PDB file of C-alpha atoms in Angstrom:
ATOM      1  CA  UNK A  18      35.633  26.602  40.949  1.00 78.00           C
ATOM      2  CA  UNK A  19      37.151  23.649  39.178  1.00 90.00           C
ATOM      3  CA  UNK A  20      39.477  25.072  36.529  1.00 91.00           C
ATOM      4  CA  UNK A  21      40.893  22.002  34.835  1.00 95.00           C
ATOM      5  CA  UNK A  22      38.007  21.564  32.297  1.00 96.00           C
ATOM      6  CA  UNK A  23      38.429  25.164  31.109  1.00 98.00           C
ATOM      7  CA  UNK A  24      42.196  24.819  30.898  1.00 97.00           C
ATOM      8  CA  UNK A  25      41.933  21.547  29.039  1.00 97.00           C
ATOM      9  CA  UNK A  26      39.555  23.152  26.571  1.00 98.00           C
ATOM     10  CA  UNK A  27      41.811  26.149  26.039  1.00 98.00           C
ATOM     11  CA  UNK A  28      44.922  23.987  25.534  1.00 98.00           C
ATOM     12  CA  UNK A  29      43.004  21.814  23.035  1.00 98.00           C
ATOM     13  CA  UNK A  30      41.795  24.917  21.180  1.00 98.00           C
ATOM     14  CA  UNK A  31      45.357  26.269  21.104  1.00 97.00           C
ATOM     15  CA  UNK A  32      46.620  23.074  19.571  1.00 97.00           C
ATOM     16  CA  UNK A  33      43.957  23.219  16.847  1.00 97.00           C
ATOM     17  CA  UNK A  34      45.083  26.801  16.141  1.00 97.00           C
ATOM     18  CA  UNK A  35      48.720  25.938  16.146  1.00 96.00           C
ATOM     19  CA  UNK A  36      48.259  23.326  13.458  1.00 95.00           C
ATOM     20  CA  UNK A  37      46.204  25.551  11.203  1.00 95.00           C
ATOM     21  CA  UNK A  38      48.558  28.586  11.593  1.00 95.00           C
ATOM     22  CA  UNK A  39      51.761  26.602  11.182  1.00 94.00           C
ATOM     23  CA  UNK A  40      50.506  24.885   8.053  1.00 93.00           C
ATOM     24  CA  UNK A  41      49.384  28.147   6.482  1.00 90.00           C
ATOM     25  CA  UNK A  42      52.560  29.896   7.478  1.00 91.00           C
ATOM     26  CA  UNK A  43      54.727  27.265   5.839  1.00 90.00           C
ATOM     27  CA  UNK A  44      52.695  27.080   2.770  1.00 86.00           C
ATOM     28  CA  UNK A  45      52.592  30.880   2.429  1.00 82.00           C
ATOM     29  CA  UNK A  46      49.482  30.819   0.344  1.00 78.00           C
ATOM     30  CA  UNK A  47      46.557  32.804   1.835  1.00 82.00           C
ATOM     31  CA  UNK A  48      44.333  35.750   0.965  1.00 80.00           C
ATOM     32  CA  UNK A  49      44.881  39.113   2.657  1.00 83.00           C
ATOM     33  CA  UNK A  50      42.467  41.952   3.153  1.00 80.00           C
ATOM     34  CA  UNK A  51      42.771  45.360   4.768  1.00 81.00           C
ATOM     35  CA  UNK A  52      40.309  46.164   7.548  1.00 78.00           C
ATOM     36  CA  UNK A  53      38.738  49.536   8.173  1.00 77.00           C
ATOM     37  CA  UNK A  54      41.466  50.309  10.727  1.00 75.00           C
ATOM     38  CA  UNK A  55      44.093  49.813   8.050  1.00 72.00           C
ATOM     39  CA  UNK A  56      45.363  46.573   9.614  1.00 78.00           C
ATOM     40  CA  UNK A  57      45.634  43.356   7.593  1.00 81.00           C
ATOM     41  CA  UNK A  58      43.452  40.261   8.217  1.00 82.00           C
ATOM     42  CA  UNK A  59      44.001  36.937   6.411  1.00 85.00           C
ATOM     43  CA  UNK A  60      41.659  34.082   5.720  1.00 91.00           C
ATOM     44  CA  UNK A  61      43.802  32.158   8.223  1.00 92.00           C
ATOM     45  CA  UNK A  62      42.856  34.605  11.044  1.00 91.00           C
ATOM     46  CA  UNK A  63      39.141  34.012  10.240  1.00 92.00           C
ATOM     47  CA  UNK A  64      39.458  30.250   9.881  1.00 93.00           C
ATOM     48  CA  UNK A  65      41.475  29.860  13.143  1.00 95.00           C
ATOM     49  CA  UNK A  66      39.001  31.944  15.165  1.00 96.00           C
ATOM     50  CA  UNK A  67      36.073  30.012  13.766  1.00 96.00           C
ATOM     51  CA  UNK A  68      37.801  26.687  14.748  1.00 97.00           C
ATOM     52  CA  UNK A  69      38.501  27.990  18.241  1.00 98.00           C
ATOM     53  CA  UNK A  70      34.900  29.148  18.713  1.00 97.00           C
ATOM     54  CA  UNK A  71      33.485  25.846  17.487  1.00 97.00           C
ATOM     55  CA  UNK A  72      35.712  23.872  19.872  1.00 98.00           C
ATOM     56  CA  UNK A  73      34.938  26.003  22.923  1.00 98.00           C
ATOM     57  CA  UNK A  74      31.228  26.450  22.264  1.00 97.00           C
ATOM     58  CA  UNK A  75      30.815  22.695  21.793  1.00 98.00           C
ATOM     59  CA  UNK A  76      31.879  22.236  25.357  1.00 97.00           C
ATOM     60  CA  UNK A  77      30.515  25.466  26.903  1.00 98.00           C
ATOM     61  CA  UNK A  78      27.604  26.561  24.804  1.00 97.00           C
ATOM     62  CA  UNK A  79      26.355  28.995  27.505  1.00 97.00           C
ATOM     63  CA  UNK A  80      29.639  30.988  27.539  1.00 98.00           C
ATOM     64  CA  UNK A  81      30.231  34.285  25.848  1.00 98.00           C
ATOM     65  CA  UNK A  82      32.811  34.872  23.143  1.00 97.00           C
ATOM     66  CA  UNK A  83      34.746  38.005  22.073  1.00 97.00           C
ATOM     67  CA  UNK A  84      36.859  37.373  19.019  1.00 95.00           C
ATOM     68  CA  UNK A  85      39.137  39.770  17.074  1.00 91.00           C
ATOM     69  CA  UNK A  86      37.482  38.882  13.790  1.00 90.00           C
ATOM     70  CA  UNK A  87      33.891  37.848  14.621  1.00 91.00           C
ATOM     71  CA  UNK A  88      33.130  40.231  17.465  1.00 93.00           C
ATOM     72  CA  UNK A  89      31.024  39.640  20.503  1.00 96.00           C
ATOM     73  CA  UNK A  90      28.565  36.868  21.252  1.00 96.00           C
ATOM     74  CA  UNK A  91      26.571  36.323  24.514  1.00 96.00           C
ATOM     75  CA  UNK A  92      28.479  38.971  26.357  1.00 96.00           C
ATOM     76  CA  UNK A  93      25.906  38.873  29.108  1.00 96.00           C
ATOM     77  CA  UNK A  94      27.349  35.544  30.281  1.00 97.00           C
ATOM     78  CA  UNK A  95      29.491  35.380  33.447  1.00 97.00           C
ATOM     79  CA  UNK A  96      32.018  33.404  31.364  1.00 98.00           C
ATOM     80  CA  UNK A  97      33.588  35.223  28.387  1.00 98.00           C
ATOM     81  CA  UNK A  98      36.308  33.818  26.154  1.00 98.00           C
ATOM     82  CA  UNK A  99      38.646  36.419  24.700  1.00 98.00           C
ATOM     83  CA  UNK A 100      40.325  35.393  21.429  1.00 98.00           C
ATOM     84  CA  UNK A 101      42.943  36.869  19.113  1.00 96.00           C
ATOM     85  CA  UNK A 102      43.536  34.079  16.544  1.00 96.00           C
ATOM     86  CA  UNK A 103      46.739  35.671  15.192  1.00 95.00           C
ATOM     87  CA  UNK A 104      48.125  38.468  17.239  1.00 93.00           C
ATOM     88  CA  UNK A 105      50.846  39.899  15.019  1.00 90.00           C
ATOM     89  CA  UNK A 106      49.144  39.367  11.636  1.00 89.00           C
ATOM     90  CA  UNK A 107      51.551  41.961  10.074  1.00 89.00           C
ATOM     91  CA  UNK A 108      54.451  39.710  11.105  1.00 91.00           C
ATOM     92  CA  UNK A 109      52.591  36.602   9.882  1.00 89.00           C
ATOM     93  CA  UNK A 110      52.005  38.178   6.430  1.00 88.00           C
ATOM     94  CA  UNK A 111      55.596  39.394   6.104  1.00 91.00           C
ATOM     95  CA  UNK A 112      57.072  35.931   7.013  1.00 90.00           C
ATOM     96  CA  UNK A 113      58.381  36.839  10.466  1.00 93.00           C
ATOM     97  CA  UNK A 114      57.647  34.094  13.046  1.00 93.00           C
ATOM     98  CA  UNK A 115      56.765  36.654  15.717  1.00 94.00           C
ATOM     99  CA  UNK A 116      53.035  36.047  16.020  1.00 95.00           C
ATOM    100  CA  UNK A 117      50.826  34.166  18.492  1.00 97.00           C
ATOM    101  CA  UNK A 118      47.427  32.804  19.216  1.00 97.00           C
ATOM    102  CA  UNK A 119      45.775  34.334  22.388  1.00 98.00           C
ATOM    103  CA  UNK A 120      43.097  32.603  24.280  1.00 98.00           C
ATOM    104  CA  UNK A 121      41.834  33.808  27.693  1.00 98.00           C
ATOM    105  CA  UNK A 122      38.791  33.306  29.916  1.00 98.00           C
ATOM    106  CA  UNK A 123      37.269  36.119  31.816  1.00 98.00           C
ATOM    107  CA  UNK A 124      34.842  35.271  34.675  1.00 97.00           C
ATOM    108  CA  UNK A 125      32.600  38.044  36.010  1.00 96.00           C
ATOM    109  CA  UNK A 126      35.122  40.732  34.812  1.00 94.00           C
ATOM    110  CA  UNK A 127      38.323  38.950  35.956  1.00 96.00           C
ATOM    111  CA  UNK A 128      40.795  37.148  33.670  1.00 98.00           C
ATOM    112  CA  UNK A 129      41.378  33.735  35.316  1.00 97.00           C
ATOM    113  CA  UNK A 130      43.032  31.711  32.545  1.00 98.00           C
ATOM    114  CA  UNK A 131      45.294  32.435  29.673  1.00 98.00           C
ATOM    115  CA  UNK A 132      47.092  30.479  26.893  1.00 98.00           C
ATOM    116  CA  UNK A 133      49.574  32.132  24.604  1.00 98.00           C
ATOM    117  CA  UNK A 134      50.809  29.981  21.727  1.00 97.00           C
ATOM    118  CA  UNK A 135      53.506  30.974  19.232  1.00 97.00           C
ATOM    119  CA  UNK A 136      53.273  28.219  16.555  1.00 96.00           C
ATOM    120  CA  UNK A 137      56.405  29.199  14.601  1.00 95.00           C
ATOM    121  CA  UNK A 138      58.704  30.868  17.096  1.00 94.00           C
ATOM    122  CA  UNK A 139      61.582  28.809  18.598  1.00 89.00           C
ATOM    123  CA  UNK A 140      60.189  25.583  17.159  1.00 89.00           C
ATOM    124  CA  UNK A 141      56.774  26.377  18.722  1.00 92.00           C
ATOM    125  CA  UNK A 142      56.259  27.897  22.150  1.00 96.00           C
ATOM    126  CA  UNK A 143      53.251  27.875  24.515  1.00 97.00           C
ATOM    127  CA  UNK A 144      52.815  29.515  27.914  1.00 98.00           C
ATOM    128  CA  UNK A 145      49.631  29.149  29.992  1.00 98.00           C
ATOM    129  CA  UNK A 146      48.492  30.215  33.401  1.00 98.00           C
ATOM    130  CA  UNK A 147      45.529  29.775  35.716  1.00 98.00           C
ATOM    131  CA  UNK A 148      44.719  32.124  38.565  1.00 97.00           C
ATOM    132  CA  UNK A 149      46.467  30.995  41.735  1.00 97.00           C
ATOM    133  CA  UNK A 150      48.269  28.111  40.024  1.00 97.00           C
ATOM    134  CA  UNK A 151      51.291  29.735  38.432  1.00 98.00           C
ATOM    135  CA  UNK A 152      52.539  30.110  34.838  1.00 98.00           C
ATOM    136  CA  UNK A 153      54.043  27.297  32.797  1.00 98.00           C
ATOM    137  CA  UNK A 154      56.163  27.169  29.661  1.00 97.00           C
ATOM    138  CA  UNK A 155      55.601  23.763  27.982  1.00 90.00           C
ATOM    139  CA  UNK A 156      54.627  22.354  31.399  1.00 90.00           C
ATOM    140  CA  UNK A 157      57.569  23.876  33.331  1.00 96.00           C
ATOM    141  CA  UNK A 158      56.820  26.581  35.877  1.00 98.00           C
ATOM    142  CA  UNK A 159      58.284  29.951  35.022  1.00 98.00           C
ATOM    143  CA  UNK A 160      58.862  33.242  36.941  1.00 98.00           C
ATOM    144  CA  UNK A 161      59.806  36.795  36.363  1.00 98.00           C
ATOM    145  CA  UNK A 162      63.384  37.935  37.287  1.00 98.00           C
ATOM    146  CA  UNK A 163      64.417  39.333  40.649  1.00 97.00           C
ATOM    147  CA  UNK A 164      65.655  42.597  39.131  1.00 97.00           C
ATOM    148  CA  UNK A 165      64.463  45.469  41.309  1.00 96.00           C
ATOM    149  CA  UNK A 166      66.497  48.469  40.159  1.00 97.00           C
ATOM    150  CA  UNK A 167      66.040  50.310  36.883  1.00 98.00           C
ATOM    151  CA  UNK A 168      69.767  50.601  36.294  1.00 98.00           C
ATOM    152  CA  UNK A 169      69.835  46.778  35.906  1.00 98.00           C
ATOM    153  CA  UNK A 170      66.570  46.423  34.003  1.00 98.00           C
ATOM    154  CA  UNK A 171      66.107  45.168  30.424  1.00 98.00           C
ATOM    155  CA  UNK A 172      63.349  47.309  28.984  1.00 98.00           C
ATOM    156  CA  UNK A 173      61.133  46.419  25.973  1.00 97.00           C
ATOM    157  CA  UNK A 174      58.640  48.645  24.219  1.00 95.00           C
ATOM    158  CA  UNK A 175      55.741  47.731  21.994  1.00 89.00           C
ATOM    159  CA  UNK A 176      53.469  50.002  20.015  1.00 89.00           C
ATOM    160  CA  UNK A 177      53.958  53.599  21.109  1.00 93.00           C
ATOM    161  CA  UNK A 178      52.295  55.759  18.398  1.00 92.00           C
ATOM    162  CA  UNK A 179      49.660  57.349  20.574  1.00 93.00           C
ATOM    163  CA  UNK A 180      52.202  58.000  23.330  1.00 94.00           C
ATOM    164  CA  UNK A 181      54.334  60.079  20.950  1.00 95.00           C
ATOM    165  CA  UNK A 182      51.356  62.398  20.310  1.00 95.00           C
ATOM    166  CA  UNK A 183      51.418  63.688  23.941  1.00 95.00           C
ATOM    167  CA  UNK A 184      54.704  65.769  24.460  1.00 96.00           C
ATOM    168  CA  UNK A 185      54.441  65.706  28.340  1.00 96.00           C
ATOM    169  CA  UNK A 186      53.828  61.950  28.457  1.00 96.00           C
ATOM    170  CA  UNK A 187      56.464  61.263  25.816  1.00 97.00           C
ATOM    171  CA  UNK A 188      59.023  63.287  27.941  1.00 97.00           C
ATOM    172  CA  UNK A 189      58.182  61.119  30.978  1.00 97.00           C
ATOM    173  CA  UNK A 190      58.570  58.034  28.942  1.00 97.00           C
ATOM    174  CA  UNK A 191      62.037  59.292  27.826  1.00 96.00           C
ATOM    175  CA  UNK A 192      62.999  59.834  31.496  1.00 97.00           C
ATOM    176  CA  UNK A 193      62.123  56.202  32.268  1.00 97.00           C
ATOM    177  CA  UNK A 194      64.050  54.908  29.166  1.00 97.00           C
ATOM    178  CA  UNK A 195      67.069  56.943  30.302  1.00 97.00           C
ATOM    179  CA  UNK A 196      67.288  55.148  33.556  1.00 97.00           C
ATOM    180  CA  UNK A 197      67.252  51.520  32.417  1.00 97.00           C
ATOM    181  CA  UNK A 198      70.204  49.233  31.617  1.00 97.00           C
ATOM    182  CA  UNK A 199      69.147  48.371  28.052  1.00 96.00           C
ATOM    183  CA  UNK A 200      66.278  48.938  25.622  1.00 95.00           C
ATOM    184  CA  UNK A 201      64.802  46.578  23.112  1.00 93.00           C
ATOM    185  CA  UNK A 202      61.651  46.328  21.050  1.00 91.00           C
ATOM    186  CA  UNK A 203      60.657  42.637  21.090  1.00 91.00           C
ATOM    187  CA  UNK A 204      57.026  43.458  20.633  1.00 80.00           C
ATOM    188  CA  UNK A 205      53.741  41.505  20.540  1.00 89.00           C
ATOM    189  CA  UNK A 206      53.669  38.228  22.555  1.00 96.00           C
ATOM    190  CA  UNK A 207      57.391  37.854  22.670  1.00 96.00           C
ATOM    191  CA  UNK A 208      58.271  40.543  25.158  1.00 97.00           C
ATOM    192  CA  UNK A 209      55.599  39.181  27.555  1.00 98.00           C
ATOM    193  CA  UNK A 210      56.941  35.671  27.249  1.00 98.00           C
ATOM    194  CA  UNK A 211      60.352  37.063  27.905  1.00 98.00           C
ATOM    195  CA  UNK A 212      59.033  39.007  30.965  1.00 98.00           C
ATOM    196  CA  UNK A 213      57.346  35.876  32.391  1.00 98.00           C
ATOM    197  CA  UNK A 214      60.500  33.801  31.999  1.00 98.00           C
ATOM    198  CA  UNK A 215      62.943  36.353  33.432  1.00 98.00           C
ATOM    199  CA  UNK A 216      64.538  37.543  30.209  1.00 98.00           C
ATOM    200  CA  UNK A 217      62.972  41.036  30.127  1.00 98.00           C
ATOM    201  CA  UNK A 218      62.123  43.120  33.255  1.00 98.00           C
ATOM    202  CA  UNK A 219      59.966  46.072  32.111  1.00 98.00           C
ATOM    203  CA  UNK A 220      57.508  46.662  29.261  1.00 98.00           C
ATOM    204  CA  UNK A 221      55.561  49.772  28.088  1.00 98.00           C
ATOM    205  CA  UNK A 222      52.881  49.895  25.352  1.00 96.00           C
ATOM    206  CA  UNK A 223      50.384  52.583  24.397  1.00 94.00           C
ATOM    207  CA  UNK A 224      48.431  50.956  21.550  1.00 92.00           C
ATOM    208  CA  UNK A 225      46.825  47.692  22.531  1.00 94.00           C
ATOM    209  CA  UNK A 226      43.386  46.213  23.079  1.00 94.00           C
ATOM    210  CA  UNK A 227      42.173  43.587  25.498  1.00 97.00           C
ATOM    211  CA  UNK A 228      42.359  40.778  22.949  1.00 96.00           C
ATOM    212  CA  UNK A 229      46.042  41.458  22.476  1.00 94.00           C
ATOM    213  CA  UNK A 230      47.015  41.059  26.109  1.00 97.00           C
ATOM    214  CA  UNK A 231      44.221  39.261  28.022  1.00 98.00           C
ATOM    215  CA  UNK A 232      45.983  35.883  28.148  1.00 98.00           C
ATOM    216  CA  UNK A 233      49.430  37.545  28.535  1.00 98.00           C
ATOM    217  CA  UNK A 234      48.205  39.535  31.520  1.00 98.00           C
ATOM    218  CA  UNK A 235      47.418  36.552  33.712  1.00 98.00           C
ATOM    219  CA  UNK A 236      50.562  34.756  32.510  1.00 98.00           C
ATOM    220  CA  UNK A 237      52.664  37.696  33.682  1.00 98.00           C
ATOM    221  CA  UNK A 238      50.829  38.028  36.992  1.00 98.00           C
ATOM    222  CA  UNK A 239      51.002  34.291  37.679  1.00 98.00           C
ATOM    223  CA  UNK A 240      54.711  34.375  36.891  1.00 98.00           C
ATOM    224  CA  UNK A 241      55.125  36.848  39.732  1.00 98.00           C
ATOM    225  CA  UNK A 242      55.010  40.083  37.706  1.00 98.00           C
ATOM    226  CA  UNK A 243      52.547  42.957  37.665  1.00 98.00           C
ATOM    227  CA  UNK A 244      50.607  44.137  34.610  1.00 98.00           C
ATOM    228  CA  UNK A 245      48.254  47.156  34.499  1.00 98.00           C
ATOM    229  CA  UNK A 246      47.350  50.030  32.345  1.00 97.00           C
ATOM    230  CA  UNK A 247      49.971  52.851  32.162  1.00 96.00           C
ATOM    231  CA  UNK A 248      48.053  54.774  34.854  1.00 96.00           C
ATOM    232  CA  UNK A 249      48.134  51.756  37.204  1.00 97.00           C
ATOM    233  CA  UNK A 250      44.487  50.787  36.683  1.00 97.00           C
ATOM    234  CA  UNK A 251      43.583  47.054  36.438  1.00 96.00           C
ATOM    235  CA  UNK A 252      43.259  45.270  33.041  1.00 96.00           C
ATOM    236  CA  UNK A 253      39.668  45.350  31.796  1.00 95.00           C
ATOM    237  CA  UNK A 254      37.815  45.178  28.485  1.00 94.00           C
ATOM    238  CA  UNK A 255      38.589  48.818  27.663  1.00 95.00           C
ATOM    239  CA  UNK A 256      42.356  48.676  28.337  1.00 96.00           C
ATOM    240  CA  UNK A 257      44.496  50.405  25.657  1.00 96.00           C
ATOM    241  CA  UNK A 258      47.849  50.884  27.395  1.00 97.00           C
ATOM    242  CA  UNK A 259      50.237  48.559  29.298  1.00 97.00           C
ATOM    243  CA  UNK A 260      52.830  48.725  32.036  1.00 98.00           C
ATOM    244  CA  UNK A 261      54.196  45.308  32.899  1.00 98.00           C
ATOM    245  CA  UNK A 262      57.192  44.523  34.997  1.00 98.00           C
ATOM    246  CA  UNK A 263      58.578  42.884  38.094  1.00 98.00           C
ATOM    247  CA  UNK A 264      56.663  44.198  41.045  1.00 98.00           C
ATOM    248  CA  UNK A 265      59.383  46.572  42.258  1.00 98.00           C
ATOM    249  CA  UNK A 266      60.075  47.959  38.792  1.00 98.00           C
ATOM    250  CA  UNK A 267      56.413  48.441  38.178  1.00 98.00           C
ATOM    251  CA  UNK A 268      56.121  50.729  41.116  1.00 98.00           C
ATOM    252  CA  UNK A 269      59.235  52.717  40.144  1.00 98.00           C
ATOM    253  CA  UNK A 270      58.037  53.089  36.525  1.00 98.00           C
ATOM    254  CA  UNK A 271      54.566  54.146  37.581  1.00 97.00           C
ATOM    255  CA  UNK A 272      56.051  56.889  39.818  1.00 97.00           C
ATOM    256  CA  UNK A 273      58.192  58.217  36.918  1.00 97.00           C
ATOM    257  CA  UNK A 274      55.425  58.052  34.293  1.00 96.00           C
ATOM    258  CA  UNK A 275      52.666  59.574  36.519  1.00 90.00           C
ATOM    259  CA  UNK A 276      49.967  58.957  33.865  1.00 87.00           C
TER     260      UNK A 276
END
């Protein structure tokens, strides 16, 4: 399969999103609503997702589309685009530059392409990956660290609310945290960008959905890492937890957690 047309389309869509998001963030004038799940959504989320959909569907009208704000379209297609226009809307609303636009392509159930764009972090940062071709930060190939022992590992945690509600699992999580070198909570896209570029070695999250991490999963894997659910199962449309790390640390963490 020739991947370049899909990558080109995704990169073009991410640039459209970057411009819209950055402008809105700098102007700080947008409407905010609270969704049924008590999370915020802004008119910028909706506008960015619409712009991405229009750009992709103009080139690939037969493809399916699953967006955070607009839901699912043509999901019977072998090609499904997975879009979170602003992952980290809470940060966006509060003026923290720790949010991103996530664009991924799934073909027959497998994520084969991902673009993660953070318009306002570090002057703007974009990482992308295609299956079998590596991961790239602004065109430069990146890789996970070579850390293979927990006592040397930098650990980052994301959302953990559901994990705290299971005392046995929470205790195993505590056992894991007690064995690492340092713990941080970078959260959202940032911890995965850090993992893919060798700055973080191990990540645990218990409250995600596929749109949050689809693009990031192939980026991590193509950077030489391993990313699964907390029980070790592959990433799919129903994923809700994440264990991501260098390959050796992933295996060690999986044995400790035993989920």
